[in-house]
Short mmCIF file of N, CA and C in Angstrom, two decimals:
data_model
loop_
_atom_site.label_atom_id
_atom_site.label_comp_id
_atom_site.label_asym_id
_atom_site.label_seq_id
_atom_site.Cartn_x
_atom_site.Cartn_y
_atom_site.Cartn_z
N MET Z 11 -27.34 -37.76 -44.20
CA MET Z 11 -26.57 -38.66 -45.21
C MET Z 11 -24.84 -38.86 -44.13
N HIS Z 12 -24.62 -37.59 -45.68
CA HIS Z 12 -22.18 -38.05 -45.10
C HIS Z 12 -22.20 -36.74 -43.15
N LYS Z 13 -23.32 -36.18 -42.57
CA LYS Z 13 -22.53 -35.87 -41.82
C LYS Z 13 -23.46 -37.13 -40.19
N LEU Z 14 -24.29 -37.63 -40.25
CA LEU Z 14 -24.84 -39.15 -39.54
C LEU Z 14 -23.13 -39.86 -40.33
N LYS Z 15 -22.67 -39.98 -40.95
CA LYS Z 15 -20.62 -40.66 -40.65
C LYS Z 15 -20.29 -40.03 -40.36
N LYS Z 16 -20.04 -39.17 -39.96
CA LYS Z 16 -18.82 -37.73 -39.01
C LYS Z 16 -19.91 -38.21 -38.09
N LEU Z 17 -20.86 -38.12 -37.55
CA LEU Z 17 -20.70 -38.25 -36.59
C LEU Z 17 -20.81 -39.29 -35.94
N ILE Z 18 -20.52 -41.47 -35.99
CA ILE Z 18 -20.94 -42.61 -35.89
C ILE Z 18 -19.26 -42.54 -36.25
N LEU Z 19 -18.13 -41.99 -36.82
CA LEU Z 19 -16.63 -41.93 -36.92
C LEU Z 19 -16.70 -41.21 -35.48
N LEU Z 20 -16.64 -40.09 -35.26
CA LEU Z 20 -16.57 -39.86 -33.46
C LEU Z 20 -16.41 -39.92 -32.59
N ILE Z 21 -18.08 -40.45 -32.92
CA ILE Z 21 -18.19 -41.16 -31.80
C ILE Z 21 -17.32 -42.66 -31.59
N LEU Z 22 -17.74 -43.39 -32.92
CA LEU Z 22 -16.43 -44.72 -32.49
C LEU Z 22 -14.73 -43.95 -32.02
N SER Z 23 -14.60 -42.99 -32.49
CA SER Z 23 -13.27 -43.19 -31.86
C SER Z 23 -13.05 -42.21 -30.08
N ILE Z 24 -14.04 -41.62 -30.14
CA ILE Z 24 -14.47 -41.50 -28.96
C ILE Z 24 -14.68 -42.40 -28.19
N SER Z 25 -14.91 -43.91 -28.02
CA SER Z 25 -15.33 -44.93 -27.89
C SER Z 25 -14.17 -45.92 -27.51
N ILE Z 26 -12.91 -45.65 -28.71
CA ILE Z 26 -12.00 -46.01 -28.87
C ILE Z 26 -10.74 -45.78 -27.84
N ALA Z 27 -11.01 -44.60 -27.71
CA ALA Z 27 -9.61 -44.18 -27.48
C ALA Z 27 -9.31 -44.47 -25.99
N PRO Z 28 -10.27 -44.38 -24.84
CA PRO Z 28 -10.01 -44.54 -23.77
C PRO Z 28 -9.74 -45.98 -23.36
N LEU Z 29 -10.71 -46.98 -24.46
CA LEU Z 29 -9.86 -48.29 -24.29
C LEU Z 29 -8.78 -48.32 -24.42
N TYR Z 30 -8.30 -47.81 -25.73
CA TYR Z 30 -6.96 -48.27 -26.03
C TYR Z 30 -5.17 -47.30 -24.90
N LEU Z 31 -5.90 -46.93 -24.53
CA LEU Z 31 -4.83 -45.95 -23.30
C LEU Z 31 -5.80 -46.62 -22.38
N MET Z 32 -5.78 -47.56 -22.18
CA MET Z 32 -6.47 -48.39 -20.49
C MET Z 32 -5.63 -49.83 -20.89
N PHE Z 33 -5.82 -50.16 -22.22
CA PHE Z 33 -4.99 -51.70 -22.34
C PHE Z 33 -3.25 -51.59 -22.60
N SER Z 34 -3.28 -50.09 -23.07
CA SER Z 34 -1.50 -49.73 -23.52
C SER Z 34 -0.80 -49.50 -22.65
N ASN Z 35 -1.88 -49.42 -21.02
CA ASN Z 35 -0.28 -48.83 -20.20
C ASN Z 35 -0.45 -50.46 -19.35
N SER Z 36 -0.35 -51.81 -19.84
CA SER Z 36 -0.55 -52.89 -19.23
C SER Z 36 1.12 -53.02 -19.08
N THR Z 37 1.41 -54.25 -17.58
CA THR Z 37 2.54 -53.72 -17.37
C THR Z 37 3.05 -55.57 -17.14
N GLU Z 38 4.42 -55.69 -16.71
CA GLU Z 38 5.01 -57.22 -17.12
C GLU Z 38 5.21 -57.26 -15.34
N ILE Z 39 4.89 -58.33 -14.70
CA ILE Z 39 5.14 -58.54 -13.42
C ILE Z 39 6.80 -59.65 -13.24
N GLU Z 40 7.95 -59.25 -12.52
CA GLU Z 40 8.66 -60.41 -12.44
C GLU Z 40 9.07 -61.02 -11.23
N ALA Z 41 9.07 -61.69 -11.04
CA ALA Z 41 9.58 -62.57 -9.45
C ALA Z 41 10.64 -61.91 -8.86
N SER Z 42 10.85 -61.90 -7.96
CA SER Z 42 11.60 -61.15 -6.83
C SER Z 42 12.11 -62.39 -6.49
N SER Z 43 11.95 -63.32 -6.02
CA SER Z 43 12.73 -64.57 -5.97
C SER Z 43 11.57 -65.86 -5.40
N ASN Z 44 12.12 -66.84 -5.50
CA ASN Z 44 11.39 -68.27 -5.28
C ASN Z 44 11.18 -68.47 -3.60
N ASP Z 45 11.66 -67.58 -2.78
CA ASP Z 45 11.30 -66.85 -1.72
C ASP Z 45 9.14 -67.24 -0.92
N ASN Z 46 7.99 -67.89 -0.46
CA ASN Z 46 7.39 -68.05 0.17
C ASN Z 46 6.66 -66.01 0.61
N ASN Z 47 8.01 -65.71 0.94
CA ASN Z 47 8.19 -64.12 1.76
C ASN Z 47 8.16 -63.31 -0.14
N SER Z 48 8.31 -63.47 -1.05
CA SER Z 48 8.84 -62.51 -1.58
C SER Z 48 6.96 -61.69 -2.50
N ILE Z 49 7.76 -60.24 -2.77
CA ILE Z 49 6.83 -59.26 -3.27
C ILE Z 49 7.53 -58.97 -4.43
N ASN Z 50 6.95 -59.50 -6.27
CA ASN Z 50 7.01 -59.32 -7.36
C ASN Z 50 7.48 -58.21 -7.50
N TYR Z 51 7.93 -57.74 -8.56
CA TYR Z 51 8.42 -56.44 -9.31
C TYR Z 51 7.82 -55.99 -10.23
N LEU Z 52 7.42 -55.19 -10.62
CA LEU Z 52 6.83 -54.24 -11.94
C LEU Z 52 7.82 -54.17 -12.82
N LYS Z 53 7.72 -54.51 -13.84
CA LYS Z 53 8.81 -53.48 -15.07
C LYS Z 53 8.50 -53.23 -15.41
N LEU Z 54 8.70 -52.17 -15.86
CA LEU Z 54 8.75 -50.95 -16.89
C LEU Z 54 8.67 -51.07 -18.55
N LYS Z 55 8.21 -50.24 -18.60
CA LYS Z 55 8.29 -50.65 -20.24
C LYS Z 55 9.49 -49.62 -21.24
N ASN Z 56 9.79 -50.23 -22.18
CA ASN Z 56 11.04 -48.97 -22.20
C ASN Z 56 12.27 -48.35 -22.31
N LYS Z 57 12.36 -49.63 -21.39
CA LYS Z 57 13.45 -49.74 -20.18
C LYS Z 57 14.90 -49.97 -21.46
N SER Z 58 15.72 -48.99 -21.09
CA SER Z 58 17.13 -48.85 -22.13
C SER Z 58 18.11 -49.16 -21.51
N THR Z 59 19.17 -50.28 -22.04
CA THR Z 59 20.50 -49.98 -21.80
C THR Z 59 21.77 -49.77 -21.77
N SER Z 60 21.69 -48.16 -23.03
CA SER Z 60 22.42 -47.61 -23.20
C SER Z 60 23.24 -46.42 -22.74
N LEU Z 61 24.13 -46.42 -22.17
CA LEU Z 61 24.39 -45.26 -21.29
C LEU Z 61 24.19 -44.15 -21.56
N SER Z 62 24.47 -43.16 -22.77
CA SER Z 62 23.91 -42.33 -23.66
C SER Z 62 22.63 -42.09 -23.30
N THR Z 63 21.14 -43.64 -23.80
CA THR Z 63 20.03 -42.93 -23.68
C THR Z 63 19.60 -43.24 -21.88
N ILE Z 64 20.60 -43.80 -21.73
CA ILE Z 64 19.98 -44.16 -19.60
C ILE Z 64 20.38 -42.48 -19.14
N TYR Z 65 21.10 -41.97 -19.34
CA TYR Z 65 21.64 -40.55 -18.59
C TYR Z 65 20.40 -39.75 -18.96
N SER Z 66 20.69 -39.38 -20.08
CA SER Z 66 19.56 -38.42 -20.72
C SER Z 66 18.17 -37.28 -20.15
N GLU Z 67 17.49 -36.54 -20.28
CA GLU Z 67 17.09 -36.08 -19.14
C GLU Z 67 15.89 -36.54 -20.37
N LYS Z 68 14.94 -36.64 -21.06
CA LYS Z 68 13.82 -37.14 -21.85
C LYS Z 68 14.53 -39.05 -21.50
N TYR Z 69 14.83 -39.49 -20.87
CA TYR Z 69 14.85 -41.32 -20.58
C TYR Z 69 14.21 -41.21 -19.17
N GLN Z 70 15.02 -40.45 -18.71
CA GLN Z 70 15.04 -40.25 -17.11
C GLN Z 70 13.54 -40.02 -16.85
N SER Z 71 13.09 -38.93 -17.48
CA SER Z 71 11.78 -37.93 -18.02
C SER Z 71 10.24 -39.61 -17.98
N LEU Z 72 10.49 -39.63 -18.89
CA LEU Z 72 10.49 -41.50 -19.79
C LEU Z 72 9.77 -42.00 -18.29
N ILE Z 73 10.64 -42.32 -17.47
CA ILE Z 73 10.93 -43.25 -16.61
C ILE Z 73 9.88 -43.07 -15.06
N HIS Z 74 10.35 -41.62 -15.23
CA HIS Z 74 9.89 -41.09 -13.25
C HIS Z 74 8.02 -41.11 -14.28
N ASN Z 75 7.61 -40.75 -15.37
CA ASN Z 75 6.35 -41.02 -16.09
C ASN Z 75 5.43 -42.09 -15.62
N GLN Z 76 6.16 -43.32 -16.17
CA GLN Z 76 5.93 -44.23 -15.88
C GLN Z 76 5.15 -44.61 -14.22
N ILE Z 77 6.95 -44.31 -13.59
CA ILE Z 77 6.80 -44.32 -12.10
C ILE Z 77 5.02 -44.01 -11.36
N ASN Z 78 4.89 -42.10 -11.73
CA ASN Z 78 3.39 -42.03 -11.72
C ASN Z 78 2.77 -42.34 -11.30
N LYS Z 79 2.54 -42.75 -12.78
CA LYS Z 79 1.31 -43.89 -13.70
C LYS Z 79 0.79 -45.10 -12.94
N GLN Z 80 1.93 -45.90 -12.51
CA GLN Z 80 1.62 -46.70 -11.85
C GLN Z 80 1.20 -46.53 -10.61
N LYS Z 81 1.54 -45.24 -10.03
CA LYS Z 81 1.07 -44.64 -7.99
C LYS Z 81 -0.42 -44.33 -8.05
N LYS Z 82 -0.70 -43.57 -9.63
CA LYS Z 82 -2.14 -43.94 -9.46
C LYS Z 82 -2.92 -45.01 -10.14
N LEU Z 83 -2.59 -46.04 -10.70
CA LEU Z 83 -3.05 -46.71 -10.83
C LEU Z 83 -3.39 -48.34 -9.83
N ASN Z 84 -2.92 -48.10 -8.96
CA ASN Z 84 -3.70 -49.51 -6.79
C ASN Z 84 -2.81 -47.55 -6.34
N ASN Z 85 -3.36 -48.51 -4.81
CA ASN Z 85 -3.41 -48.42 -3.76
C ASN Z 85 -2.48 -49.07 -3.13
N TYR Z 86 -1.53 -48.27 -3.45
CA TYR Z 86 0.06 -49.90 -3.02
C TYR Z 86 0.10 -49.30 -1.73
N THR Z 87 -0.11 -50.15 -0.52
CA THR Z 87 -0.20 -50.94 0.74
C THR Z 87 1.40 -50.82 1.05
N PHE Z 88 1.79 -51.26 2.85
CA PHE Z 88 3.12 -51.67 3.51
C PHE Z 88 3.23 -52.93 2.79
N GLN Z 89 1.56 -53.62 2.82
CA GLN Z 89 1.93 -55.21 2.80
C GLN Z 89 1.62 -55.85 1.09
N HIS Z 90 1.31 -54.78 0.33
CA HIS Z 90 1.58 -54.87 -0.84
C HIS Z 90 1.87 -53.66 -1.94
N PRO Z 91 3.22 -53.45 -1.97
CA PRO Z 91 4.18 -51.84 -2.30
C PRO Z 91 3.87 -51.87 -3.76
N LEU Z 92 4.40 -51.25 -4.34
CA LEU Z 92 5.14 -51.02 -5.57
C LEU Z 92 6.07 -51.17 -5.47
N LEU Z 93 7.03 -52.08 -6.39
CA LEU Z 93 7.96 -52.64 -6.32
C LEU Z 93 9.08 -52.51 -7.86
N ILE Z 94 9.82 -51.89 -8.33
CA ILE Z 94 10.47 -51.42 -9.25
C ILE Z 94 12.34 -51.73 -9.19
N ARG Z 95 12.42 -52.65 -9.64
CA ARG Z 95 13.73 -53.12 -9.46
C ARG Z 95 15.03 -52.35 -10.41
N ASN Z 96 15.78 -51.26 -10.19
CA ASN Z 96 16.20 -50.53 -10.66
C ASN Z 96 15.30 -50.03 -11.86
N PRO Z 97 14.67 -48.87 -11.89
CA PRO Z 97 14.05 -48.78 -12.59
C PRO Z 97 14.68 -47.69 -13.86
N TYR Z 98 15.90 -46.96 -12.62
CA TYR Z 98 16.26 -45.92 -14.10
C TYR Z 98 17.27 -46.09 -14.66
N GLY Z 99 17.81 -47.41 -14.54
CA GLY Z 99 19.05 -47.85 -15.21
C GLY Z 99 20.27 -47.80 -14.78
N THR Z 100 20.41 -46.87 -14.04
CA THR Z 100 21.46 -45.96 -13.48
C THR Z 100 22.58 -47.23 -11.79
N ASN Z 101 22.01 -48.42 -11.56
CA ASN Z 101 21.98 -48.96 -10.28
C ASN Z 101 21.11 -50.62 -9.86
N THR Z 102 22.56 -50.96 -11.02
CA THR Z 102 21.76 -52.09 -10.41
C THR Z 102 20.96 -53.15 -9.38
N ILE Z 103 21.38 -52.69 -8.37
CA ILE Z 103 20.83 -53.33 -7.15
C ILE Z 103 19.43 -52.25 -6.26
N ALA Z 104 19.55 -51.48 -6.92
CA ALA Z 104 18.74 -50.49 -6.82
C ALA Z 104 17.45 -51.43 -6.85
N VAL Z 105 16.34 -50.77 -5.79
CA VAL Z 105 14.78 -51.05 -5.77
C VAL Z 105 13.78 -49.87 -5.24
N TYR Z 106 13.21 -49.81 -6.11
CA TYR Z 106 12.52 -48.34 -6.06
C TYR Z 106 10.93 -48.89 -5.00
N MET Z 107 10.75 -48.73 -4.30
CA MET Z 107 9.73 -49.37 -3.20
C MET Z 107 8.74 -47.81 -2.82
N TYR Z 108 7.30 -47.70 -2.81
CA TYR Z 108 6.07 -47.05 -2.84
C TYR Z 108 5.06 -47.77 -1.99
N PHE Z 109 4.43 -47.09 -1.35
CA PHE Z 109 3.39 -47.17 -0.26
C PHE Z 109 3.45 -46.78 0.81
N LYS Z 110 1.50 -46.47 0.76
CA LYS Z 110 0.83 -45.19 1.54
C LYS Z 110 0.99 -45.98 2.85
N THR Z 111 1.11 -45.36 3.90
CA THR Z 111 0.50 -45.53 5.16
C THR Z 111 0.53 -44.82 6.45
N THR Z 112 -0.57 -45.08 7.68
CA THR Z 112 -0.86 -43.29 7.64
C THR Z 112 -0.17 -43.59 8.84
N GLU Z 113 0.35 -44.44 9.32
CA GLU Z 113 1.85 -44.25 10.10
C GLU Z 113 3.30 -44.02 9.38
N GLU Z 114 3.86 -42.91 10.17
CA GLU Z 114 5.47 -42.63 9.88
C GLU Z 114 6.09 -44.24 10.62
N LEU Z 115 6.47 -43.62 9.05
CA LEU Z 115 7.36 -45.42 8.90
C LEU Z 115 9.99 -44.94 8.53
N GLN Z 116 9.68 -45.96 8.72
CA GLN Z 116 11.27 -46.08 8.78
C GLN Z 116 11.51 -47.38 7.54
N ALA Z 117 12.44 -46.99 7.09
CA ALA Z 117 12.57 -48.72 6.33
C ALA Z 117 14.52 -48.73 6.64
N SER Z 118 14.45 -49.81 6.86
CA SER Z 118 15.71 -50.73 7.00
C SER Z 118 15.58 -52.16 5.83
N TYR Z 119 17.05 -52.41 6.16
CA TYR Z 119 16.91 -53.65 4.76
C TYR Z 119 18.13 -55.07 5.69
N THR Z 120 18.39 -55.54 5.79
CA THR Z 120 19.27 -56.86 5.73
C THR Z 120 19.80 -57.23 4.61
N ILE Z 121 21.15 -57.42 4.65
CA ILE Z 121 21.71 -58.26 3.72
C ILE Z 121 22.55 -59.25 4.42
N ARG Z 122 22.13 -60.72 3.91
CA ARG Z 122 22.46 -61.99 4.46
C ARG Z 122 23.25 -62.98 4.12
N CYS Z 123 24.70 -63.33 4.37
CA CYS Z 123 24.89 -64.08 3.26
C CYS Z 123 26.17 -65.27 3.90
N ASP Z 124 26.01 -66.26 3.79
CA ASP Z 124 27.16 -67.30 4.62
C ASP Z 124 28.41 -67.64 4.50
N ASN Z 125 29.06 -67.97 4.99
CA ASN Z 125 30.81 -67.13 5.76
C ASN Z 125 30.71 -65.49 5.73
N PHE Z 126 30.09 -64.71 5.92
CA PHE Z 126 30.44 -63.23 5.80
C PHE Z 126 29.27 -62.50 6.74
N THR Z 127 29.98 -61.68 7.76
CA THR Z 127 28.76 -60.26 8.48
C THR Z 127 27.70 -59.89 7.79
N ASN Z 128 26.86 -59.96 8.66
CA ASN Z 128 25.14 -59.26 7.90
C ASN Z 128 25.53 -57.69 7.51
N PHE Z 129 25.40 -57.34 6.71
CA PHE Z 129 25.09 -55.89 7.11
C PHE Z 129 23.38 -55.15 7.17
N GLU Z 130 23.48 -54.17 7.88
CA GLU Z 130 21.86 -54.17 7.62
C GLU Z 130 21.97 -52.08 7.89
N TYR Z 131 21.33 -51.89 7.00
CA TYR Z 131 21.43 -49.82 7.19
C TYR Z 131 19.67 -49.94 7.50
#
């Protein structure tokens, strides 16, 4: 009877562990804008605003690992890329963009603002 209880507990713990891992990796999405053509950003967990934390190797590694996990969860394409606003917390206007394609591509962008010359890169 004692061995049976241990076996049942072992089976339960083995069954529950994958469920925990599956649901503990849930992410949050934030809107990039109200534009009809906008693509939502993924919001990472455990983000810090403390400069001493942000620039530590431990924190950078934590963020890097979160990004790599997200890259494996979906098949990101040009039409549906992985976008993360300022993932490492070091550049407030940065956007991390990841997608796979069968073609070689180059990214460029244009910043437009009334009464100013467009900036293209």
